[in-house]
PDB file of C-alpha atoms in Angstrom:
ATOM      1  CA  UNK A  19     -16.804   2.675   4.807  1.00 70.00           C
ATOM      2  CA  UNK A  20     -15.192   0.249   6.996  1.00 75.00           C
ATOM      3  CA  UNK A  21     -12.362  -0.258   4.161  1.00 83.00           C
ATOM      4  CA  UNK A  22     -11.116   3.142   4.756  1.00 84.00           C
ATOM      5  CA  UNK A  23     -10.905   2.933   8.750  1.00 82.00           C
ATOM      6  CA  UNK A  24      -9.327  -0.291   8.382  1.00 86.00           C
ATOM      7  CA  UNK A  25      -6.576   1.644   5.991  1.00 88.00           C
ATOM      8  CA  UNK A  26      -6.288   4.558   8.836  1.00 88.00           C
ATOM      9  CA  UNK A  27      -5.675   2.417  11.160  1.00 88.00           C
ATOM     10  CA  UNK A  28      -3.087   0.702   9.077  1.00 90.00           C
ATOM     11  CA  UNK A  29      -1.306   3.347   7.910  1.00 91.00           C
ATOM     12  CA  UNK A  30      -1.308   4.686  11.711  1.00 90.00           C
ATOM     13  CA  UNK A  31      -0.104   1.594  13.354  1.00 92.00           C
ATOM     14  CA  UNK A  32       2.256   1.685  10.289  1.00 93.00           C
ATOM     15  CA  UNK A  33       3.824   4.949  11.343  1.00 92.00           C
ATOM     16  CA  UNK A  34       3.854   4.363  15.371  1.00 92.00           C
ATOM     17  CA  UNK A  35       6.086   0.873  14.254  1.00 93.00           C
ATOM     18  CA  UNK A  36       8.562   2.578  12.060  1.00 93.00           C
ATOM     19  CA  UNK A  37       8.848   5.716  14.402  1.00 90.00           C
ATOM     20  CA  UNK A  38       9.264   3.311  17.545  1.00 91.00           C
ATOM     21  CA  UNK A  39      12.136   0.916  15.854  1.00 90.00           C
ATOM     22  CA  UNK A  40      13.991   3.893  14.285  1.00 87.00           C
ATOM     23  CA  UNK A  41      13.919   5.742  17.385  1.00 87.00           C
ATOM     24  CA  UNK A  42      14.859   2.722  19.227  1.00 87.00           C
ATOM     25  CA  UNK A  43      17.823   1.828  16.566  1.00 85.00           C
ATOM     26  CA  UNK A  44      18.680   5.543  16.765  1.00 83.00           C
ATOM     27  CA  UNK A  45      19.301   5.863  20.604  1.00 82.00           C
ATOM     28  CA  UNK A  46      19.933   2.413  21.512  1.00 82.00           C
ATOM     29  CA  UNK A  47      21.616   0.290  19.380  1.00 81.00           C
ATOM     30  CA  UNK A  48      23.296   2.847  17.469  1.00 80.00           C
ATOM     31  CA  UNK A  49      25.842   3.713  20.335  1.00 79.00           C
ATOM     32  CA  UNK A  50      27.540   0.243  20.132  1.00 81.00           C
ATOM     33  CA  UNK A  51      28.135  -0.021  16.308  1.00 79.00           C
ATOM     34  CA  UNK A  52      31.562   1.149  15.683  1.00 80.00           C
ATOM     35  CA  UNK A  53      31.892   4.406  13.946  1.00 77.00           C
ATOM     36  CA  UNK A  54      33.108   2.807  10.736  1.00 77.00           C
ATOM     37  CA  UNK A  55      29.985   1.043  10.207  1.00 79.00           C
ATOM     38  CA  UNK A  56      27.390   2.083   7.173  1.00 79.00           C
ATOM     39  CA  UNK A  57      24.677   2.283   8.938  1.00 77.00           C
ATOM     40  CA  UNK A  58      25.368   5.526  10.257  1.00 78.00           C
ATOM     41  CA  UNK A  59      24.888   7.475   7.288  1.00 77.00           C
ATOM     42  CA  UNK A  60      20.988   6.891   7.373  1.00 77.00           C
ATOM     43  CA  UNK A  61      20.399   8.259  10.823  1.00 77.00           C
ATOM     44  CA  UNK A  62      21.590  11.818  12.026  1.00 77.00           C
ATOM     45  CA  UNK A  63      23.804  12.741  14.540  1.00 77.00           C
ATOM     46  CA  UNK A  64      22.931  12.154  18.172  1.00 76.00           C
ATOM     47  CA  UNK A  65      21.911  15.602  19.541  1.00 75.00           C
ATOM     48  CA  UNK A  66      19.286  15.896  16.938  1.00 76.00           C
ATOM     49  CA  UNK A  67      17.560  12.633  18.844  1.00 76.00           C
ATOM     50  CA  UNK A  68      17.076  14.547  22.053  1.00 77.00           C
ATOM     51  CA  UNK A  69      16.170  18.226  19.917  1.00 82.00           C
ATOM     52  CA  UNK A  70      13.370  16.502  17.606  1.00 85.00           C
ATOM     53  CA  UNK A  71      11.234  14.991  20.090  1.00 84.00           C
ATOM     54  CA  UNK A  72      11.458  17.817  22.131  1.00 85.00           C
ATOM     55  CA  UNK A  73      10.737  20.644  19.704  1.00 89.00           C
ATOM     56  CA  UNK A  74       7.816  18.468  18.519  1.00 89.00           C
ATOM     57  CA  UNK A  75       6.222  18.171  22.340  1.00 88.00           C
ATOM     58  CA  UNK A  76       6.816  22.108  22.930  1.00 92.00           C
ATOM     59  CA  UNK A  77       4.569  22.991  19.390  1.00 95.00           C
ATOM     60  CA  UNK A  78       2.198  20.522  20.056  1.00 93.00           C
ATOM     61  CA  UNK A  79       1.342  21.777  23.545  1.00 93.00           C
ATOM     62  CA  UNK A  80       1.626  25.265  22.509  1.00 96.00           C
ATOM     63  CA  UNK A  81      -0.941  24.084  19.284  1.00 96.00           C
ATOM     64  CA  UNK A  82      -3.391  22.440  22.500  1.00 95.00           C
ATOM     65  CA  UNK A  83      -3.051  25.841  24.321  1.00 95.00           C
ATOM     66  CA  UNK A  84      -3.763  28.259  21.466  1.00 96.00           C
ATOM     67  CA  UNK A  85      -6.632  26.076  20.605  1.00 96.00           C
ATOM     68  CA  UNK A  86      -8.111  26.121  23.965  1.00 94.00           C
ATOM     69  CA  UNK A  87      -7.317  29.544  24.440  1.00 94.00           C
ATOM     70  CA  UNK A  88      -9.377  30.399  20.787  1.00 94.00           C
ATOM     71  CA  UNK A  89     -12.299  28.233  21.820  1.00 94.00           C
ATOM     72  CA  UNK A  90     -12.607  29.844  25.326  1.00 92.00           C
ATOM     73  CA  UNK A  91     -12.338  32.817  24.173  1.00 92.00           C
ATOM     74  CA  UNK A  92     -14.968  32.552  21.355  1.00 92.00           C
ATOM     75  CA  UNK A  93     -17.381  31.174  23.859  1.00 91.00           C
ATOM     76  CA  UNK A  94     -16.975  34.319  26.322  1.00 88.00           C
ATOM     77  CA  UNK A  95     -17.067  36.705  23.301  1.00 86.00           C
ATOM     78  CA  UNK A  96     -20.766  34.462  22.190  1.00 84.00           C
ATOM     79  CA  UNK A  97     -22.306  34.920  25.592  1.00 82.00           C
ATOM     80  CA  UNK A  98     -20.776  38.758  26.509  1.00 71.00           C
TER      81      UNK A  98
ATOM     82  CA  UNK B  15     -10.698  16.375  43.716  1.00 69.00           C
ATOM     83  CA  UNK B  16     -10.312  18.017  40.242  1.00 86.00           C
ATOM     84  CA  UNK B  17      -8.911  16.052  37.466  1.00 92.00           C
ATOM     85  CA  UNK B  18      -5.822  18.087  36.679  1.00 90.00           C
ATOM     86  CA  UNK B  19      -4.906  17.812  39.768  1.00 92.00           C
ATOM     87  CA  UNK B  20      -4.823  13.932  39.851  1.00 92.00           C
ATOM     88  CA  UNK B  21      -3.017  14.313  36.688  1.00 92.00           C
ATOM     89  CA  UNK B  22      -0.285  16.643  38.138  1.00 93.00           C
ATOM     90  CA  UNK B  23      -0.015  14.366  41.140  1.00 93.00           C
ATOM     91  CA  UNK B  24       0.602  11.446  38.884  1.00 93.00           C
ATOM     92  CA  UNK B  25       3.412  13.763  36.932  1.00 91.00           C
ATOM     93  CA  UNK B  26       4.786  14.668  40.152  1.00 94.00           C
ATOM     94  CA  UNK B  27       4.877  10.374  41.695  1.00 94.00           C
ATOM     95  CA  UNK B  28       6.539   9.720  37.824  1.00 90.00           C
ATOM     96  CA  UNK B  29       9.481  12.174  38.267  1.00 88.00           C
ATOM     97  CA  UNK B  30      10.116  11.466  41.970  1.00 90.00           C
ATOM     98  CA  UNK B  31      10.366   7.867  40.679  1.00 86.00           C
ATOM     99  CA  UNK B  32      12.965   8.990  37.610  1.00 85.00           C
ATOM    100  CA  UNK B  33      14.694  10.875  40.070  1.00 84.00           C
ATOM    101  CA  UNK B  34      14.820   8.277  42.758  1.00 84.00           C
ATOM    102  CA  UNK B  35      16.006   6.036  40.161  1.00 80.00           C
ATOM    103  CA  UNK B  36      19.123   8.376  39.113  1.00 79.00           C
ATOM    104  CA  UNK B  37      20.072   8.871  42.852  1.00 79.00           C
ATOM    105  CA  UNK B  38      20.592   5.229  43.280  1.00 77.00           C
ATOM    106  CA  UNK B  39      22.551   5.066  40.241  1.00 72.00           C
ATOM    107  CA  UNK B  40      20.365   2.141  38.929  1.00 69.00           C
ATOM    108  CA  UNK B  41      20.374   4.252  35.878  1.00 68.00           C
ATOM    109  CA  UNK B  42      24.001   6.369  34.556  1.00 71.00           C
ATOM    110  CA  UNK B  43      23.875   9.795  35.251  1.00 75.00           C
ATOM    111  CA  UNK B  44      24.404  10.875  31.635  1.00 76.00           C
ATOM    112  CA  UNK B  45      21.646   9.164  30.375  1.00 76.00           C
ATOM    113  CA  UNK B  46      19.302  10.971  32.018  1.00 77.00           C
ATOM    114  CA  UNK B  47      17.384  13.160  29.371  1.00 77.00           C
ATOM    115  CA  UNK B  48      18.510  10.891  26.690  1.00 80.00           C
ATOM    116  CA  UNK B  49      16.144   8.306  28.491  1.00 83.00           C
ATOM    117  CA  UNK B  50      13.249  10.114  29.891  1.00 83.00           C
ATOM    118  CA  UNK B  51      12.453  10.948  26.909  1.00 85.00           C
ATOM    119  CA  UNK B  52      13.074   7.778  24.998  1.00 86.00           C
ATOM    120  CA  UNK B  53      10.311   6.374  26.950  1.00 88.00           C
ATOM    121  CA  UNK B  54       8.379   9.009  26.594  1.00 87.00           C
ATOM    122  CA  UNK B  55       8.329   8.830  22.657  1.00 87.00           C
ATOM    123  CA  UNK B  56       7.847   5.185  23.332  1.00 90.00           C
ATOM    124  CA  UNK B  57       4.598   5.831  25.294  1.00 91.00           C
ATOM    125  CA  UNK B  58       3.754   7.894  22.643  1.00 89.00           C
ATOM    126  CA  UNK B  59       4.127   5.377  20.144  1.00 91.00           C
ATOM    127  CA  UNK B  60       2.391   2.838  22.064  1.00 93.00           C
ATOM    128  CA  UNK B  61      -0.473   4.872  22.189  1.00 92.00           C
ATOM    129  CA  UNK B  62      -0.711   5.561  18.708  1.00 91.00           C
ATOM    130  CA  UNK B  63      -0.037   1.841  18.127  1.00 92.00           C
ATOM    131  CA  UNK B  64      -3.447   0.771  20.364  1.00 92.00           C
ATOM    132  CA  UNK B  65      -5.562   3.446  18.209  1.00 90.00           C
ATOM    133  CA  UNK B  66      -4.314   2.406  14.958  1.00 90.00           C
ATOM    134  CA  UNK B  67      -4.953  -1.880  16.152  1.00 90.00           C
ATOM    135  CA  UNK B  68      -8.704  -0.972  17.855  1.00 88.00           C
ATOM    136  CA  UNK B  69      -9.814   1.418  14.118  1.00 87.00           C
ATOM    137  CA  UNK B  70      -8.403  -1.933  12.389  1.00 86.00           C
ATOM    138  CA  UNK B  71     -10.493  -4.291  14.598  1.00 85.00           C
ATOM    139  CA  UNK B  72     -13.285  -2.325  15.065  1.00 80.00           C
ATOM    140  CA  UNK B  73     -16.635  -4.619  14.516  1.00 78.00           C
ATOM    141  CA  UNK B  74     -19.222  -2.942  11.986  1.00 81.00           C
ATOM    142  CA  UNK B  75     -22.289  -5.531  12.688  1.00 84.00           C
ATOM    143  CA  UNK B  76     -23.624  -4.785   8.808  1.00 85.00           C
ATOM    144  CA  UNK B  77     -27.232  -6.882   9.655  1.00 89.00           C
ATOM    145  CA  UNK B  78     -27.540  -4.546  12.705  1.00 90.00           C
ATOM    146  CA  UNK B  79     -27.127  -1.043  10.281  1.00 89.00           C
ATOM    147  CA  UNK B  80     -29.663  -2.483   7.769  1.00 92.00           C
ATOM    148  CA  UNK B  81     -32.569  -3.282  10.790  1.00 94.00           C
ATOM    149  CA  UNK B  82     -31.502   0.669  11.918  1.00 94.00           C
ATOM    150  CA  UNK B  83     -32.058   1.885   8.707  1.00 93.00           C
ATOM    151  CA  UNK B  84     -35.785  -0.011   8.655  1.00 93.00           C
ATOM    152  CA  UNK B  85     -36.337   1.212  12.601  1.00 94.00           C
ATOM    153  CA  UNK B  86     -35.571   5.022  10.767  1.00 92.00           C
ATOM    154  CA  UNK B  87     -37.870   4.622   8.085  1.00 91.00           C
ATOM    155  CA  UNK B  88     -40.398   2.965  10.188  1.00 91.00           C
ATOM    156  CA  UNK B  89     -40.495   5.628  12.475  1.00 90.00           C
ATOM    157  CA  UNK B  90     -40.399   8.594  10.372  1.00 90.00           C
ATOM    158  CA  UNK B  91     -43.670   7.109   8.519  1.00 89.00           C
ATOM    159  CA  UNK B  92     -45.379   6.762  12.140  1.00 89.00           C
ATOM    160  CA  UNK B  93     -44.546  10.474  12.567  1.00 88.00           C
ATOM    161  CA  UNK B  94     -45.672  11.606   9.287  1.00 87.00           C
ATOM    162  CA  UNK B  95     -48.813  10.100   9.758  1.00 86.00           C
ATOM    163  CA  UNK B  96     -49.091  11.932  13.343  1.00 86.00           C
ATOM    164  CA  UNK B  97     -48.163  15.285  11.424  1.00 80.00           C
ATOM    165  CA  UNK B  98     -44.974  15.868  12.988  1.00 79.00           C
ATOM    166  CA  UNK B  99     -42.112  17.337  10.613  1.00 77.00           C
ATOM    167  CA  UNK B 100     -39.685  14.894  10.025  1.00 72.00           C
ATOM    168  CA  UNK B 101     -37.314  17.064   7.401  1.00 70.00           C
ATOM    169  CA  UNK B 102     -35.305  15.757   4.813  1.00 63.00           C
ATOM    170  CA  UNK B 103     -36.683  12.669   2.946  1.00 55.00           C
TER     171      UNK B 103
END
């Protein structure tokens, strides 16, 4: 079974890379290209950099928070 | 002390740091969220990064999982022999 955690933890270090540089290309390079230039049809516009990350932290700490909420409650419904 | 709150104190020493930072205009005032959470994605990433490197290096030792499998046996036989229920065979 080793073959298939050596593929998970390809395919994650895969995705942290190409979610780093894009970000990175997004919000820091991408500001001194000149507007003419074709890159900037593959990345969307600028406010969307600051809304994605953000909207993706808020669900995943309200996912943690419903989760431990569910559990905790389970538990004191178990032992009542 | 309880752990969250070394954890909030930490949160607290990281933003007095950002802040102190913007005050002393080492970093430009309009890049303020635009940055926090820049790094912040890239802490994230570097995170998942480390997981993803230590499940591709992790060590298996295959002679050492054959010799457990031979301890198992060996010692469910002992039991067996004692009486005890050892379950599935």
């Amino acid at each position: 079974m080793e073959l298939a955690d050596k593929a998970v933890g390809f395919l994650l270090s895969a995705i942290s890379l190409s979610i780093f540089t894009y970000y990175t290309l997004w919000i820091i390079i991408l500001p001194f290209v000149e507007s003419d230039h074709f890159i900037h049809r593959y990345f969307l516009p600028q406010e969307y950099a600051i809304l994605i990350p953000v909207f993706a932290g808020v669900a995943l700490l309200s996912f943690l928070s419903m989760f431990v909420g569910y559990v905790m409650l389970k538990s004191k419904k178990k032992s009542a | 002390m309880k752990h969250v709150l070394k954890i909030m104190a930490l949160l607290v020493a990281i933003s007095a740091f950002w802040i102190g930072l913007l005050e002393t205009s080492v970093v430009p005032r309009s890049y303020t969220w635009l940055l926090a959470i820049y790094l912040i994605v890239s802490l994230g990433c570097y995170g998942l990064l480390m997981v993803g490197i230590g499940l591709m290096l992790f060590p298996t030792c295959p002679q050492e999982a054959v010799l457990l499998q031979k301890d198992i046996a060996e010692a469910k036989e002992f039991l067996k022999n004692k009486g005890v229920d050892v379950g599935s065979d």
